[in-house]
Amino acid sequence: MEFSKHNILSPIKNSSNWVLINLLSGNADIIEAEVAQKLQQGDWTQNEDLLAKGYLVDPESEKKLFNQKYLDFLDERDSDEIQIFFVPQYSCNFSCSYCFQEEYDWSKSPLKDEVLDAFFNYIDSTFAGRRKYLTLFGGEPLLPGSSHQQKISRFLKMAKDRNLDVAVVTNGYSLSEYIEVLKIAHIREIQVTLDGPEPIHNQRRTPKDGKPSFNKIAEGIDLCLKNNLPVNLRAVVDRENLSSLPALAEYAISKGWTQNPLFKTQLGRNYELHNCQVGGASKLLSRVEMYEELFAMIHNNPHFLEFHRPAFSISKFLFENGELPAPLFDSCTGTTTEWAFDYQGRIFACTATVGKSGEVLGTFFPDITRHEEIIAQWEERDITSIPECKECPVSLACGGGCTAVAKNRTGQILSTDCRPAQKLIELGVSLYFEKPATIESTSIGNS
Ligand code: SF4
Ligand code: SF4
């Protein structure tokens, strides 16, 4: 018997206890430091419990279990819903300090009807029989003005004709003017960004006309909720605004948003995707730094959890569901359950690559073309094909990370974007299981 190579054994932040997790067997336990030390020293003789929970394994049997779960993962993914992004233009009415699309080709020629027709023809045939939904992305998809509104109306009518749900990723500035237009289709979610309370948000997310945007966006959120349009409020986080997030949470709570079942939140990390950030990279937080700062901030501001519960790798899932998530063989959805298309007739893997020269995977207009070799590499990339991931103890929590980030770093699709899964679990288990703040105490679950 061996100590499973998929065991994650970590001290828990601010605790004398440790956590032992195995995503392949689906078990998680909080253990005493003394037991953890014995395990680290290889002292596990006669421990039936460790055997029963798959922490001690026969390597051959574990390999079979790994292969079985991998096949299950591939099967499930084949029937998963596909998210299809469409960019009606790259132009935007904001000039946010951190926008990664600044360098893109903002061709002024607007979206043509024949391109939109070709887009729907392409997805009708390519994704026939697959569950799917559409997401409007930009640039800013909800630009003011009647010609933009007409194009978005046409898009939504074509989606409705096919019974396809639509999500929208918007800066929220023109939401109020778009409420009636949005009602044309079934809207799954409007993702709107507020980067902090009013003064912080207004500093970071400035419309090109120089006017403050916070109150207009908040008004749009109120109107969406009043009209039964679900809102996903996103904050893009870096050193400049992290400490102001409790104030944003207070604002959302005071507006009654957090009590509304149509309202949810998300935190995005500001990171250097394609080009240098205005103000330099010094304001950017690494993934570990962001979660460390969030951990400290939540301890001082427990009300924040009413607004948002950060994932801390698998910790939040375990806390909310009482069991571990399925092993993550592939954390990147690009070309498997996600695609992105733009108004210039081009096809990309996802939102991180859409519009970026050198990342085009094909065209749907004027002709259909596909770079099959590159697409095959994207499809193939997971923890079984990236050499470093094969022996990595946190691979089933990490899933190989983001292909776009990995490729930016190494030039190779089959390369790593390492996620600090162990560190995040140390923090998350402490937050959700050892020292719950406003949340009730609970014991860690096994599946
Ligand atoms: S490349 Fe990155 S951003 Fe794009 S789908 Fe994969 S993980 Fe997501
Ligand atoms: S990307 Fe890095 S951390 Fe993630 S599974 Fe691969 S080697 Fe492990």
Short mmCIF file of C-alpha atoms and ligand atoms in Angstrom, two decimals:
data_model
loop_
_atom_site.label_atom_id
_atom_site.label_comp_id
_atom_site.label_asym_id
_atom_site.label_seq_id
_atom_site.Cartn_x
_atom_site.Cartn_y
_atom_site.Cartn_z
CA MET A 1 0.00 0.00 0.00
CA GLU A 2 1.09 3.54 -0.70
CA PHE A 3 0.09 7.02 0.38
CA SER A 4 -2.07 8.11 -2.56
CA LYS A 5 -0.34 10.50 -4.94
CA HIS A 6 -3.59 12.44 -5.06
CA ASN A 7 -3.65 13.16 -1.33
CA ILE A 8 -3.52 16.84 -0.44
CA LEU A 9 -2.18 17.12 3.12
CA SER A 10 -1.97 20.65 4.47
CA PRO A 11 -1.86 22.60 7.69
CA ILE A 12 -4.96 24.73 8.19
CA LYS A 13 -4.32 28.45 8.49
CA ASN A 14 -4.56 29.75 12.09
CA SER A 15 -5.21 26.24 13.44
CA SER A 16 -3.26 23.41 14.99
CA ASN A 17 -5.20 20.98 12.78
CA TRP A 18 -4.43 19.76 9.29
CA VAL A 19 -6.66 18.78 6.40
CA LEU A 20 -6.36 15.63 4.32
CA ILE A 21 -8.22 15.56 1.01
CA ASN A 22 -8.36 13.05 -1.80
CA LEU A 23 -10.41 14.17 -4.78
CA LEU A 24 -10.18 10.79 -6.49
CA SER A 25 -11.77 8.87 -3.59
CA GLY A 26 -13.94 11.87 -2.66
CA ASN A 27 -12.88 12.09 0.98
CA ALA A 28 -11.87 14.99 3.19
CA ASP A 29 -10.92 14.95 6.87
CA ILE A 30 -9.63 17.39 9.43
CA ILE A 31 -6.87 15.64 11.36
CA GLU A 32 -4.65 16.45 14.31
CA ALA A 33 -1.14 17.73 13.67
CA GLU A 34 0.33 14.63 15.33
CA VAL A 35 -1.49 12.32 12.87
CA ALA A 36 -0.44 14.54 9.96
CA GLN A 37 3.19 14.35 11.02
CA LYS A 38 3.02 10.56 11.18
CA LEU A 39 1.54 10.48 7.68
CA GLN A 40 4.31 12.75 6.42
CA GLN A 41 6.86 10.37 7.93
CA GLY A 42 5.21 7.39 6.24
CA ASP A 43 3.90 5.93 9.49
CA TRP A 44 0.48 4.57 8.51
CA THR A 45 0.65 0.87 9.31
CA GLN A 46 -2.60 -0.98 10.02
CA ASN A 47 -4.76 2.06 9.46
CA GLU A 48 -8.06 0.66 8.13
CA ASP A 49 -9.67 4.08 8.06
CA LEU A 50 -7.02 5.48 5.73
CA LEU A 51 -7.44 2.45 3.49
CA ALA A 52 -11.23 2.67 3.41
CA LYS A 53 -11.10 6.34 2.48
CA GLY A 54 -8.61 5.90 -0.34
CA TYR A 55 -5.79 7.81 1.36
CA LEU A 56 -3.77 4.57 1.31
CA VAL A 57 -3.98 2.76 -1.99
CA ASP A 58 -2.76 -0.03 -4.14
CA PRO A 59 -1.24 2.04 -7.00
CA GLU A 60 -2.60 -0.26 -9.70
CA SER A 61 -6.16 -0.06 -8.33
CA GLU A 62 -5.83 3.69 -7.99
CA LYS A 63 -4.72 3.97 -11.61
CA LYS A 64 -7.84 2.07 -12.68
CA LEU A 65 -10.02 4.36 -10.58
CA PHE A 66 -8.29 7.40 -12.12
CA ASN A 67 -8.94 6.08 -15.64
CA GLN A 68 -12.56 5.31 -14.83
CA LYS A 69 -13.18 8.79 -13.40
CA TYR A 70 -11.40 10.37 -16.37
CA LEU A 71 -13.71 8.55 -18.78
CA ASP A 72 -16.72 9.64 -16.69
CA PHE A 73 -15.44 13.22 -16.91
CA LEU A 74 -15.11 13.05 -20.71
CA ASP A 75 -18.59 11.53 -21.04
CA GLU A 76 -20.16 14.20 -18.88
CA ARG A 77 -18.37 16.97 -20.72
CA ASP A 78 -19.67 15.64 -24.04
CA SER A 79 -23.20 16.25 -22.84
CA ASP A 80 -22.47 19.52 -21.00
CA GLU A 81 -24.03 22.76 -22.14
CA ILE A 82 -21.85 24.89 -24.44
CA GLN A 83 -21.41 28.61 -23.77
CA ILE A 84 -21.13 30.50 -27.04
CA PHE A 85 -19.85 34.07 -26.83
CA PHE A 86 -20.60 36.61 -29.54
CA VAL A 87 -18.83 39.98 -29.83
CA PRO A 88 -20.95 42.50 -31.79
CA GLN A 89 -18.09 45.06 -31.66
CA TYR A 90 -14.85 45.65 -29.78
CA SER A 91 -15.49 49.32 -29.18
CA CYS A 92 -16.45 50.46 -25.74
CA ASN A 93 -17.80 53.63 -24.15
CA PHE A 94 -15.51 53.16 -21.11
CA SER A 95 -11.77 53.54 -20.75
CA CYS A 96 -11.10 51.38 -17.69
CA SER A 97 -7.62 51.59 -16.23
CA TYR A 98 -7.04 47.85 -16.64
CA CYS A 99 -8.77 46.95 -19.90
CA PHE A 100 -6.93 44.11 -21.64
CA GLN A 101 -8.66 44.77 -24.96
CA GLU A 102 -7.06 48.19 -25.47
CA GLU A 103 -4.68 46.80 -28.06
CA TYR A 104 -7.32 45.13 -30.22
CA ASP A 105 -8.30 46.01 -33.73
CA TRP A 106 -11.44 48.06 -33.22
CA SER A 107 -12.54 48.03 -36.81
CA LYS A 108 -15.22 50.64 -37.20
CA SER A 109 -17.27 48.71 -39.76
CA PRO A 110 -20.35 47.67 -37.78
CA LEU A 111 -21.88 44.23 -37.41
CA LYS A 112 -23.56 43.29 -40.70
CA ASP A 113 -26.80 41.30 -40.92
CA GLU A 114 -25.19 38.71 -43.17
CA VAL A 115 -22.46 38.09 -40.55
CA LEU A 116 -25.07 37.56 -37.84
CA ASP A 117 -27.00 35.21 -40.17
CA ALA A 118 -23.79 33.28 -40.86
CA PHE A 119 -23.08 33.06 -37.10
CA PHE A 120 -26.47 31.52 -36.37
CA ASN A 121 -26.16 29.16 -39.36
CA TYR A 122 -22.77 28.05 -38.09
CA ILE A 123 -23.91 27.31 -34.55
CA ASP A 124 -27.13 25.67 -35.82
CA SER A 125 -25.12 23.13 -37.76
CA THR A 126 -21.90 22.80 -35.73
CA PHE A 127 -23.58 22.50 -32.35
CA ALA A 128 -26.78 20.77 -33.54
CA GLY A 129 -28.18 18.57 -30.81
CA ARG A 130 -25.97 20.11 -28.09
CA ARG A 131 -27.37 22.05 -25.17
CA LYS A 132 -26.11 25.60 -25.55
CA TYR A 133 -26.63 29.22 -24.63
CA LEU A 134 -25.31 32.50 -25.95
CA THR A 135 -23.41 35.29 -24.25
CA LEU A 136 -23.09 38.80 -25.64
CA PHE A 137 -19.59 40.11 -24.93
CA GLY A 138 -17.45 42.99 -26.13
CA GLY A 139 -16.05 45.61 -26.13
CA GLU A 140 -19.30 46.77 -24.73
CA PRO A 141 -22.28 44.97 -26.29
CA LEU A 142 -24.89 47.42 -24.96
CA LEU A 143 -23.66 50.66 -26.51
CA PRO A 144 -26.08 53.59 -26.48
CA GLY A 145 -27.93 54.64 -29.63
CA SER A 146 -30.72 53.22 -31.76
CA SER A 147 -28.51 51.55 -34.39
CA HIS A 148 -26.76 49.50 -31.70
CA GLN A 149 -30.09 48.69 -30.08
CA GLN A 150 -31.46 47.45 -33.41
CA LYS A 151 -28.53 45.08 -33.87
CA ILE A 152 -28.86 43.69 -30.35
CA SER A 153 -32.63 43.33 -30.85
CA ARG A 154 -32.01 41.31 -34.00
CA PHE A 155 -29.51 39.10 -32.18
CA LEU A 156 -31.98 38.51 -29.33
CA LYS A 157 -34.86 37.72 -31.73
CA MET A 158 -32.72 35.16 -33.54
CA ALA A 159 -31.78 33.60 -30.17
CA LYS A 160 -35.42 33.50 -29.10
CA ASP A 161 -36.44 31.84 -32.41
CA ARG A 162 -34.06 29.01 -31.46
CA ASN A 163 -35.09 28.89 -27.78
CA LEU A 164 -31.55 29.81 -26.77
CA ASP A 165 -30.97 31.59 -23.45
CA VAL A 166 -28.80 34.69 -23.57
CA ALA A 167 -26.38 36.11 -21.02
CA VAL A 168 -24.86 39.58 -21.37
CA VAL A 169 -21.49 40.84 -20.11
CA THR A 170 -21.80 44.61 -19.86
CA ASN A 171 -20.33 47.61 -18.11
CA GLY A 172 -23.93 48.39 -17.18
CA TYR A 173 -23.83 52.06 -18.19
CA SER A 174 -26.71 51.80 -20.70
CA LEU A 175 -28.67 49.06 -18.96
CA SER A 176 -31.66 51.26 -18.22
CA GLU A 177 -32.09 52.03 -21.94
CA TYR A 178 -31.84 48.34 -22.83
CA ILE A 179 -34.36 46.83 -20.39
CA GLU A 180 -37.17 46.49 -22.97
CA VAL A 181 -34.77 45.22 -25.64
CA LEU A 182 -33.41 42.58 -23.26
CA LYS A 183 -36.91 41.28 -22.64
CA ILE A 184 -37.02 40.02 -26.26
CA ALA A 185 -35.11 36.85 -25.31
CA HIS A 186 -34.89 34.70 -22.22
CA ILE A 187 -32.07 36.36 -20.29
CA ARG A 188 -30.12 33.98 -18.12
CA GLU A 189 -27.92 36.61 -16.54
CA ILE A 190 -26.63 40.15 -16.92
CA GLN A 191 -23.04 40.38 -15.70
CA VAL A 192 -22.30 43.92 -14.55
CA THR A 193 -19.09 45.24 -13.04
CA LEU A 194 -18.89 47.44 -9.96
CA ASP A 195 -15.34 47.72 -8.70
CA GLY A 196 -16.06 49.12 -5.27
CA PRO A 197 -18.15 51.79 -3.58
CA GLU A 198 -18.91 54.95 -5.55
CA PRO A 199 -15.59 56.87 -5.32
CA ILE A 200 -13.39 53.83 -5.96
CA HIS A 201 -15.53 52.52 -8.79
CA ASN A 202 -15.69 55.94 -10.47
CA GLN A 203 -11.91 56.24 -10.36
CA ARG A 204 -11.38 52.89 -12.05
CA ARG A 205 -14.27 52.60 -14.49
CA THR A 206 -14.66 55.89 -16.28
CA PRO A 207 -16.86 56.40 -19.33
CA LYS A 208 -15.09 58.09 -22.23
CA ASP A 209 -17.33 61.12 -21.71
CA GLY A 210 -15.69 61.51 -18.29
CA LYS A 211 -18.94 61.31 -16.32
CA PRO A 212 -19.14 59.20 -13.15
CA SER A 213 -20.68 55.79 -13.82
CA PHE A 214 -21.50 54.26 -10.42
CA ASN A 215 -25.00 55.63 -9.86
CA LYS A 216 -26.14 55.00 -13.43
CA ILE A 217 -24.97 51.37 -13.20
CA ALA A 218 -26.61 50.88 -9.78
CA GLU A 219 -29.85 52.24 -11.23
CA GLY A 220 -29.54 49.73 -14.10
CA ILE A 221 -29.07 46.88 -11.60
CA ASP A 222 -32.19 47.97 -9.69
CA LEU A 223 -34.17 48.05 -12.93
CA CYS A 224 -32.93 44.61 -14.02
CA LEU A 225 -33.99 43.06 -10.72
CA LYS A 226 -37.34 44.85 -10.86
CA ASN A 227 -37.87 43.40 -14.34
CA ASN A 228 -36.86 39.87 -13.32
CA LEU A 229 -33.55 39.98 -15.19
CA PRO A 230 -30.93 38.08 -13.11
CA VAL A 231 -27.81 40.06 -12.23
CA ASN A 232 -24.31 38.73 -11.63
CA LEU A 233 -22.33 41.55 -10.03
CA ARG A 234 -18.62 41.26 -10.70
CA ALA A 235 -15.80 43.16 -9.05
CA VAL A 236 -12.36 43.10 -10.66
CA VAL A 237 -9.91 42.98 -7.78
CA ASP A 238 -6.37 44.30 -7.33
CA ARG A 239 -4.39 46.11 -4.63
CA GLU A 240 -6.15 49.39 -5.36
CA ASN A 241 -9.66 48.27 -4.50
CA LEU A 242 -9.51 45.12 -2.37
CA SER A 243 -9.80 46.96 0.93
CA SER A 244 -12.90 48.79 -0.33
CA LEU A 245 -14.85 45.60 -1.03
CA PRO A 246 -16.51 45.53 2.43
CA ALA A 247 -17.99 48.95 1.62
CA LEU A 248 -19.30 47.61 -1.70
CA ALA A 249 -20.81 44.67 0.21
CA GLU A 250 -22.50 47.08 2.63
CA TYR A 251 -23.92 49.02 -0.28
CA ALA A 252 -25.32 45.87 -1.96
CA ILE A 253 -26.81 44.70 1.34
CA SER A 254 -28.38 48.10 2.00
CA LYS A 255 -29.95 48.07 -1.48
CA GLY A 256 -31.58 44.72 -0.70
CA TRP A 257 -29.73 43.11 -3.63
CA THR A 258 -28.21 40.29 -1.59
CA GLN A 259 -31.69 39.20 -0.44
CA ASN A 260 -32.89 38.90 -4.03
CA PRO A 261 -32.66 35.34 -5.47
CA LEU A 262 -31.96 36.90 -8.89
CA PHE A 263 -28.76 38.49 -7.58
CA LYS A 264 -25.37 36.84 -7.33
CA THR A 265 -21.77 38.00 -7.21
CA GLN A 266 -18.38 37.12 -8.55
CA LEU A 267 -14.83 38.35 -7.93
CA GLY A 268 -12.39 38.50 -10.82
CA ARG A 269 -8.68 38.94 -10.33
CA ASN A 270 -7.10 41.74 -12.31
CA TYR A 271 -4.18 40.11 -14.07
CA GLU A 272 -1.86 40.89 -16.89
CA LEU A 273 -3.35 38.99 -19.80
CA HIS A 274 -1.96 40.56 -22.94
CA ASN A 275 -0.38 43.92 -22.35
CA CYS A 276 1.05 46.15 -19.65
CA GLN A 277 -1.39 47.58 -17.18
CA VAL A 278 -1.80 51.30 -16.79
CA GLY A 279 -0.13 52.09 -13.48
CA GLY A 280 2.20 49.11 -13.78
CA ALA A 281 2.03 45.56 -12.58
CA SER A 282 2.59 46.60 -8.96
CA LYS A 283 -1.12 46.92 -8.31
CA LEU A 284 -1.77 43.36 -9.47
CA LEU A 285 -2.21 40.58 -6.93
CA SER A 286 -1.08 37.03 -7.54
CA ARG A 287 -3.78 34.43 -6.99
CA VAL A 288 -2.32 33.49 -3.58
CA GLU A 289 -1.98 37.15 -2.57
CA MET A 290 -5.56 37.86 -3.52
CA TYR A 291 -6.90 34.96 -1.46
CA GLU A 292 -4.63 35.80 1.50
CA GLU A 293 -5.89 39.36 1.45
CA LEU A 294 -9.49 38.22 1.10
CA PHE A 295 -9.02 35.82 4.02
CA ALA A 296 -7.76 38.62 6.26
CA MET A 297 -10.41 41.04 5.02
CA ILE A 298 -13.26 38.59 5.72
CA HIS A 299 -12.00 37.95 9.25
CA ASN A 300 -12.25 41.68 9.92
CA ASN A 301 -15.48 42.13 7.94
CA PRO A 302 -17.55 38.95 8.29
CA HIS A 303 -20.59 40.66 6.72
CA PHE A 304 -18.72 40.36 3.41
CA LEU A 305 -19.81 36.69 3.26
CA GLU A 306 -23.40 37.84 2.90
CA PHE A 307 -22.32 39.54 -0.34
CA HIS A 308 -19.84 36.98 -1.63
CA ARG A 309 -18.27 33.67 -0.59
CA PRO A 310 -14.91 33.21 -2.31
CA ALA A 311 -14.20 29.72 -3.65
CA PHE A 312 -10.77 29.10 -2.05
CA SER A 313 -10.25 26.24 -4.53
CA ILE A 314 -12.60 23.41 -3.50
CA SER A 315 -13.29 24.74 0.04
CA LYS A 316 -16.51 26.65 -0.61
CA PHE A 317 -17.95 23.77 -2.64
CA LEU A 318 -17.20 21.36 0.19
CA PHE A 319 -18.73 23.70 2.75
CA GLU A 320 -21.91 24.34 0.77
CA ASN A 321 -22.47 20.83 -0.53
CA GLY A 322 -21.08 18.65 2.24
CA GLU A 323 -19.07 16.71 -0.33
CA LEU A 324 -16.12 17.28 -2.59
CA PRO A 325 -16.53 18.34 -6.22
CA ALA A 326 -15.74 15.80 -8.93
CA PRO A 327 -12.03 15.57 -9.83
CA LEU A 328 -11.07 18.42 -12.15
CA PHE A 329 -9.26 16.85 -15.10
CA ASP A 330 -9.48 20.03 -17.15
CA SER A 331 -10.14 23.52 -15.80
CA CYS A 332 -10.19 25.14 -19.25
CA THR A 333 -13.46 25.16 -21.14
CA GLY A 334 -12.07 26.68 -24.39
CA THR A 335 -13.05 24.63 -27.52
CA THR A 336 -14.76 21.97 -25.40
CA THR A 337 -17.70 23.72 -23.75
CA GLU A 338 -16.86 27.30 -24.71
CA TRP A 339 -16.34 29.11 -28.02
CA ALA A 340 -16.19 32.78 -28.98
CA PHE A 341 -17.17 34.46 -32.26
CA ASP A 342 -16.83 38.04 -33.39
CA TYR A 343 -18.55 40.43 -35.80
CA GLN A 344 -15.60 40.13 -38.18
CA GLY A 345 -16.55 36.49 -38.85
CA ARG A 346 -13.74 34.99 -36.74
CA ILE A 347 -13.76 32.03 -34.36
CA PHE A 348 -11.79 31.86 -31.09
CA ALA A 349 -11.58 29.47 -28.15
CA CYS A 350 -12.92 31.72 -25.42
CA THR A 351 -13.19 35.20 -23.93
CA ALA A 352 -9.49 35.34 -23.04
CA THR A 353 -8.45 34.94 -26.66
CA VAL A 354 -11.33 36.52 -28.59
CA GLY A 355 -10.15 39.41 -30.76
CA LYS A 356 -6.49 38.68 -30.17
CA SER A 357 -4.44 38.46 -33.33
CA GLY A 358 -2.70 35.11 -33.54
CA GLU A 359 -5.45 33.31 -31.63
CA VAL A 360 -7.93 32.91 -34.50
CA LEU A 361 -9.08 29.28 -34.75
CA GLY A 362 -11.12 29.74 -37.92
CA THR A 363 -13.82 31.78 -39.62
CA PHE A 364 -17.56 31.46 -40.08
CA PHE A 365 -17.85 34.37 -42.56
CA PRO A 366 -17.45 34.86 -45.46
CA ASP A 367 -16.25 31.23 -45.58
CA ILE A 368 -16.11 28.51 -43.00
CA THR A 369 -12.50 27.62 -42.18
CA ARG A 370 -11.04 25.79 -39.17
CA HIS A 371 -7.43 25.44 -38.02
CA GLU A 372 -7.97 21.81 -37.08
CA GLU A 373 -4.44 21.17 -35.78
CA ILE A 374 -4.56 23.99 -33.26
CA ILE A 375 -8.13 23.18 -32.28
CA ALA A 376 -7.05 19.58 -31.64
CA GLN A 377 -4.30 20.82 -29.29
CA TRP A 378 -6.78 22.92 -27.35
CA GLU A 379 -9.16 19.96 -27.12
CA GLU A 380 -6.42 17.60 -26.05
CA ARG A 381 -5.05 19.82 -23.27
CA ASP A 382 -5.83 18.53 -19.77
CA ILE A 383 -3.93 17.09 -16.80
CA THR A 384 -3.34 13.83 -18.68
CA SER A 385 -1.63 15.55 -21.62
CA ILE A 386 0.44 18.29 -19.91
CA PRO A 387 3.66 16.51 -18.85
CA GLU A 388 4.13 18.40 -15.53
CA CYS A 389 0.54 17.75 -14.43
CA LYS A 390 0.84 13.99 -14.59
CA GLU A 391 2.76 13.76 -11.30
CA CYS A 392 1.32 16.81 -9.60
CA PRO A 393 -0.40 16.09 -6.24
CA VAL A 394 -2.95 18.91 -6.65
CA SER A 395 -3.75 18.16 -10.29
CA LEU A 396 -7.34 17.09 -9.55
CA ALA A 397 -8.00 20.40 -7.78
CA CYS A 398 -6.12 22.55 -10.31
CA GLY A 399 -7.07 21.02 -13.65
CA GLY A 400 -4.06 22.49 -15.46
CA GLY A 401 -5.21 26.12 -15.21
CA CYS A 402 -5.94 28.47 -18.09
CA THR A 403 -4.71 27.61 -21.60
CA ALA A 404 -4.48 31.28 -22.63
CA VAL A 405 -2.33 32.16 -19.61
CA ALA A 406 -0.16 29.05 -20.11
CA LYS A 407 0.33 29.87 -23.80
CA ASN A 408 1.16 33.50 -23.04
CA ARG A 409 3.78 32.31 -20.59
CA THR A 410 5.41 29.55 -22.61
CA GLY A 411 4.19 29.89 -26.19
CA GLN A 412 2.86 26.33 -25.90
CA ILE A 413 -0.74 25.18 -25.55
CA LEU A 414 0.34 22.00 -23.73
CA SER A 415 1.90 23.82 -20.80
CA THR A 416 0.98 24.68 -17.24
CA ASP A 417 -0.83 27.52 -15.55
CA CYS A 418 -0.29 26.31 -11.98
CA ARG A 419 -2.99 27.11 -9.45
CA PRO A 420 -1.95 27.33 -5.78
CA ALA A 421 -4.65 24.83 -4.84
CA GLN A 422 -2.99 23.65 -1.63
CA LYS A 423 -2.49 27.15 -0.27
CA LEU A 424 -6.06 28.12 -1.12
CA ILE A 425 -7.38 25.00 0.64
CA GLU A 426 -5.33 25.90 3.76
CA LEU A 427 -7.06 29.27 3.83
CA GLY A 428 -10.52 28.11 2.73
CA VAL A 429 -10.84 25.21 5.16
CA SER A 430 -9.84 27.58 7.94
CA LEU A 431 -12.42 30.16 6.86
CA TYR A 432 -15.33 27.82 6.25
CA PHE A 433 -14.71 24.97 8.70
CA GLU A 434 -12.34 25.98 11.48
CA LYS A 435 -13.26 29.56 12.23
CA PRO A 436 -16.54 30.31 10.59
CA ALA A 437 -17.34 33.97 10.84
CA THR A 438 -21.02 34.66 10.29
CA ILE A 439 -21.63 31.14 9.07
CA GLU A 440 -22.66 28.26 11.27
CA SER A 441 -20.12 25.75 12.41
CA THR A 442 -20.15 22.54 10.44
CA SER A 443 -18.07 19.43 10.18
CA ILE A 444 -16.21 18.57 7.04
CA GLY A 445 -18.04 16.17 4.77
CA ASN A 446 -17.16 12.91 3.12
CA SER A 447 -18.75 11.60 0.01
S1 SF4 B 1 -8.18 29.70 -21.98
FE1 SF4 B 1 -8.43 30.43 -19.88
S2 SF4 B 1 -10.08 31.94 -20.00
FE2 SF4 B 1 -10.18 30.68 -21.87
S3 SF4 B 1 -11.62 29.02 -21.38
FE3 SF4 B 1 -9.56 28.29 -20.91
S4 SF4 B 1 -9.34 28.72 -18.74
FE4 SF4 B 1 -11.02 29.97 -19.47
S1 SF4 B 2 -0.90 23.29 -13.92
FE1 SF4 B 2 0.65 23.10 -12.30
S2 SF4 B 2 -0.48 22.97 -10.34
FE2 SF4 B 2 -1.91 22.62 -12.03
S3 SF4 B 2 -2.02 20.40 -12.26
FE3 SF4 B 2 -0.48 21.11 -13.68
S4 SF4 B 2 1.47 21.02 -12.57
FE4 SF4 B 2 -0.18 20.88 -11.04
#
